[in-house]
Amino acid sequence: MGLTKQYLRYAASAVFGVIGSQKANIAFVTMRGGERGRFVAVAACEHVFIWDVRKAEKVLILKGNKHEVTYLCPSPDGIYVAVGYEDGAVRIFSLLNGESNVSFNGHKSAVTVIHYDTLGSRLVTGSRDTDVIVWDVINECGLYRLKGHKDAVTQALFLKDKNLLVTSSKDSFVKWWDLDTQHCFKTMLGHRSEVWGMALLNQESRLITGSADSELRAWDINYLQEGREAGEPKEKKGKSLLDDDDEEEEVVDESPEERILSCKKAGSLLREARDRVVSMTTDAKAKVLACHGSDTVLEVFSVLPEDEVERVMAKKLKRAKKKARDAQHAEDAPEPVVERKLANEIVRLTNIKASANIRWVDCLMCAGGELKVAMLLQNNTVETYSLKTSDKNPTGIKTSRLTLGGHRTDARTLAFSSDNIAVLSASGDTVKVWNRSTLQVIRTMACDYALCSLFVPGDRQIILGTKSGKIQIFDLASGTLLETVDAHNGALWSLCLSPDQRGIVTGGADKTVKFWEFELIKDEDAAQKRLTVKHVRTLQLDEDVLCVKYSPDQRLLAVSLLDCTVKVFYTDTLKFFLSLYGHKLPVLCLDISHDSALIATGSADRNVKIWGLDFGDCHRSMFAHDDSVMFLQFVPKTHLFFTAGKDKKIKQWDADKFEHIQTLEGHHREVWCLAISPNGDHIVSSSHDKSLRLWERTREPIILEEEREMEREAEFEEGMAKGDEPVVPGENKDAEAAPAAKKTIETVKAAERVMEALELYRSESRKMEEHQIACQSAGKQLPPPKANPILVAFGNVSPSRYVLDVIKKVRSSELEVSLLVLPFPYIPDLLSLFNCYVQDGLEVELVCRCLFFLLRIHFGQISSNQMLLTVIDELRINTISKVREIRDVLGFNSAGLQFLQREVESKEEIMFFADATGLLKEKRRKRKKRERAILTIA
């Protein structure tokens, strides 16, 4: 019996080359001991990078799982960052240690907006699935889901003092929600197209919305707390006010609570940009409004305080009066009226021009009226600007630019140095050389649009093939371009080092393959010789050349052509040897094994074919990817090879057994190319998501049967989580509010664990009953039955206590959905156990939460079940008394702490907690007022 071939697993090691992903926003964060405005958080594919913009260093990585980050929002206290993902999940990370302990699952698709309330105790999330969900951060659970929008939610904002929420969407509506009753009491229809951005100004008495045109609309919000005054005429429902453009300004839905507030259009600001608002933001106190379109200009507006607006209006009125008097030359001139316009309240500060198109922006107001602006650009760059808002004509000064850690465009070629340490990546404008172990950039050099590359033997020079058909030779020590050689009249698609390391071969779109030899020449003014390439031979073909490769014994040369064939020639005479045909679309990549026995070809037809190089027979054709196969390379000294596809995947194959070994998933866009280190321990891959990824060979063996089994299991679990959502009895499907959480594989597993624990409790209870009957019939005490091994493993806990431990381990955010999928036959046992727990004072808060939820969803069945009446009655008495006890203890503790606070403050003459800051500010304000009064008298 032959030995099974052993394969070793390749695992993801690092993500680098990406400075900021386009999908998620940029946000200023505060790090321990760091000044404000120094650190920014940006998404980097599935991770979040915290950059120190002053040092241009990554200081923290918040590691995600596999889904891309789509939104991030720092908490008001600056300690946490809430991160939303492509799959609808939200995770809260601590900036102190970079770990995430809280996660919420409620949305079915990408999270598009996240916001905290003022205290940081609640979180609102909006999604592409059109739902808005409010989460309780402290209790780690979902409060409710608000339905009503018909397209992706673009913004969601809490109002500070009122329990209200305002949301905007691509469905062109802005909706106001009363969170006490969880319903939409007002819908604003003043937009003809999508509402892309929204901000609250003037102590939340004004709303600014940005749409698909160049107009920023402003709305005055009047809070009608007491409702309509007596005798005031009743407003018509569903009214519409028309402005000059006959544009419908506001339509209110037929809500009984319409009188919470009223919205009236206050005017509009015109942006200089003509396209849609891409993002809009304000600083924390809403003194500055910044917005931009899809171009390079950020428009910054200043929101003037009320006293300043009044001062400006008084000046205008004075001028108007003078003008009127001069015109009339009479004393009885009518009193002039100066109309207050939006332009008097919101004035343009300045425009900031970035170096590339802006994708996202964030603002931060610092001491002395200094505004710091962070921009994430569309070319993988972060820029920060500073401007003094107090200046008469402020201008944005660029304070930092993060560009070194990544390419501006996709890296289309990669190469490893012969010592496995340096990695080359080249894009449309730069070539970078990285240290593989530290992932730091060693060299960055400007180049033409690179398509292929290699290290010259000795690793001191690199050669690039470009889209314009040139060969570029760079010296690594000096970081300079040594020479540019015109090689082909079209794109130079492929180059390959000859196995004897004396030259290279290139293939281009001009239907030629050219052979080059390395040469050292001495320039007249240079002391040392420099490397160049000398053209020695040309092979003319009938079609464009896409890929060229020497066989490792240098006997043959394989050339892939645009006619979907691969032609093999003898290297020495350039005579034709074989034609490999069978692919339906052009072969984009090929490689030859180390022993020159096999050639593997990858094509745009999504197949990989393995051929023998002796007769050109096709050993096997395999369907490899769901899109074009972009790159293929053998692992050195083996018959294993890797392929990269436009389907975002990298796959490993065995060319002898024609088996798929493993799939490396991680990239979020098309994978363009990869490079395997000469020792086979590392792989670097490049993708359209701007990231470079490093993969490492581990010592863990892969058993193919297990690998396939795991793939099937993952598929099954995914299908199970995507099944029908559990139905809440009596719930109205069309209601505006619904439960927040959704069914996931975790909630299904948690419900299964609770069911298993209840089954164990039942069997143990039966055993004890049988034991007691046996003791009674025997008339003596018999030895107790053997405890279940699970209970023994958990430290000989009682069965009832084990059930409580299992419930405690269910994540707070998943508890309700886990209980919802429990079948009813388990509920009576649970209720009896809850009664015992409450009596014993065990986890009363958690038990009450579970109890009230179960009573709400199974009310009909519980109330009609005579057997449960006594249990419910006992629960009623016990829960009320226990909750009162806990409340009394909390009240006593709170009073005790307040007494201690007063005692310490009176002795030490210091202030504690939040009140102190408010009182100190008040004292400072009074002192300044006194000083001003003294100066005035003097």
Coordinates of C-alpha atoms in Angstrom, one line a residue, residues 50 67 76 110 129 192 223 265 279 515 581 690 775 815 842:
I50 CA -5.2 53.2 13.1
H67 CA -16.0 40.4 5.4
P76 CA -18.2 59.7 22.2
A110 CA -23.8 45.8 4.3
D129 CA -31.2 46.2 3.4
R192 CA -36.3 64.8 -6.1
Y223 CA -40.2 71.3 18.5
K265 CA -37.6 74.7 4.4
S279 CA -20.1 62.7 2.0
F515 CA 15.9 37.3 -26.5
Y581 CA -4.6 23.6 -28.3
K690 CA -5.4 47.5 -3.5
C775 CA -35.4 3.8 48.0
L815 CA -30.2 35.7 23.6
L842 CA -29.4 33.5 41.0

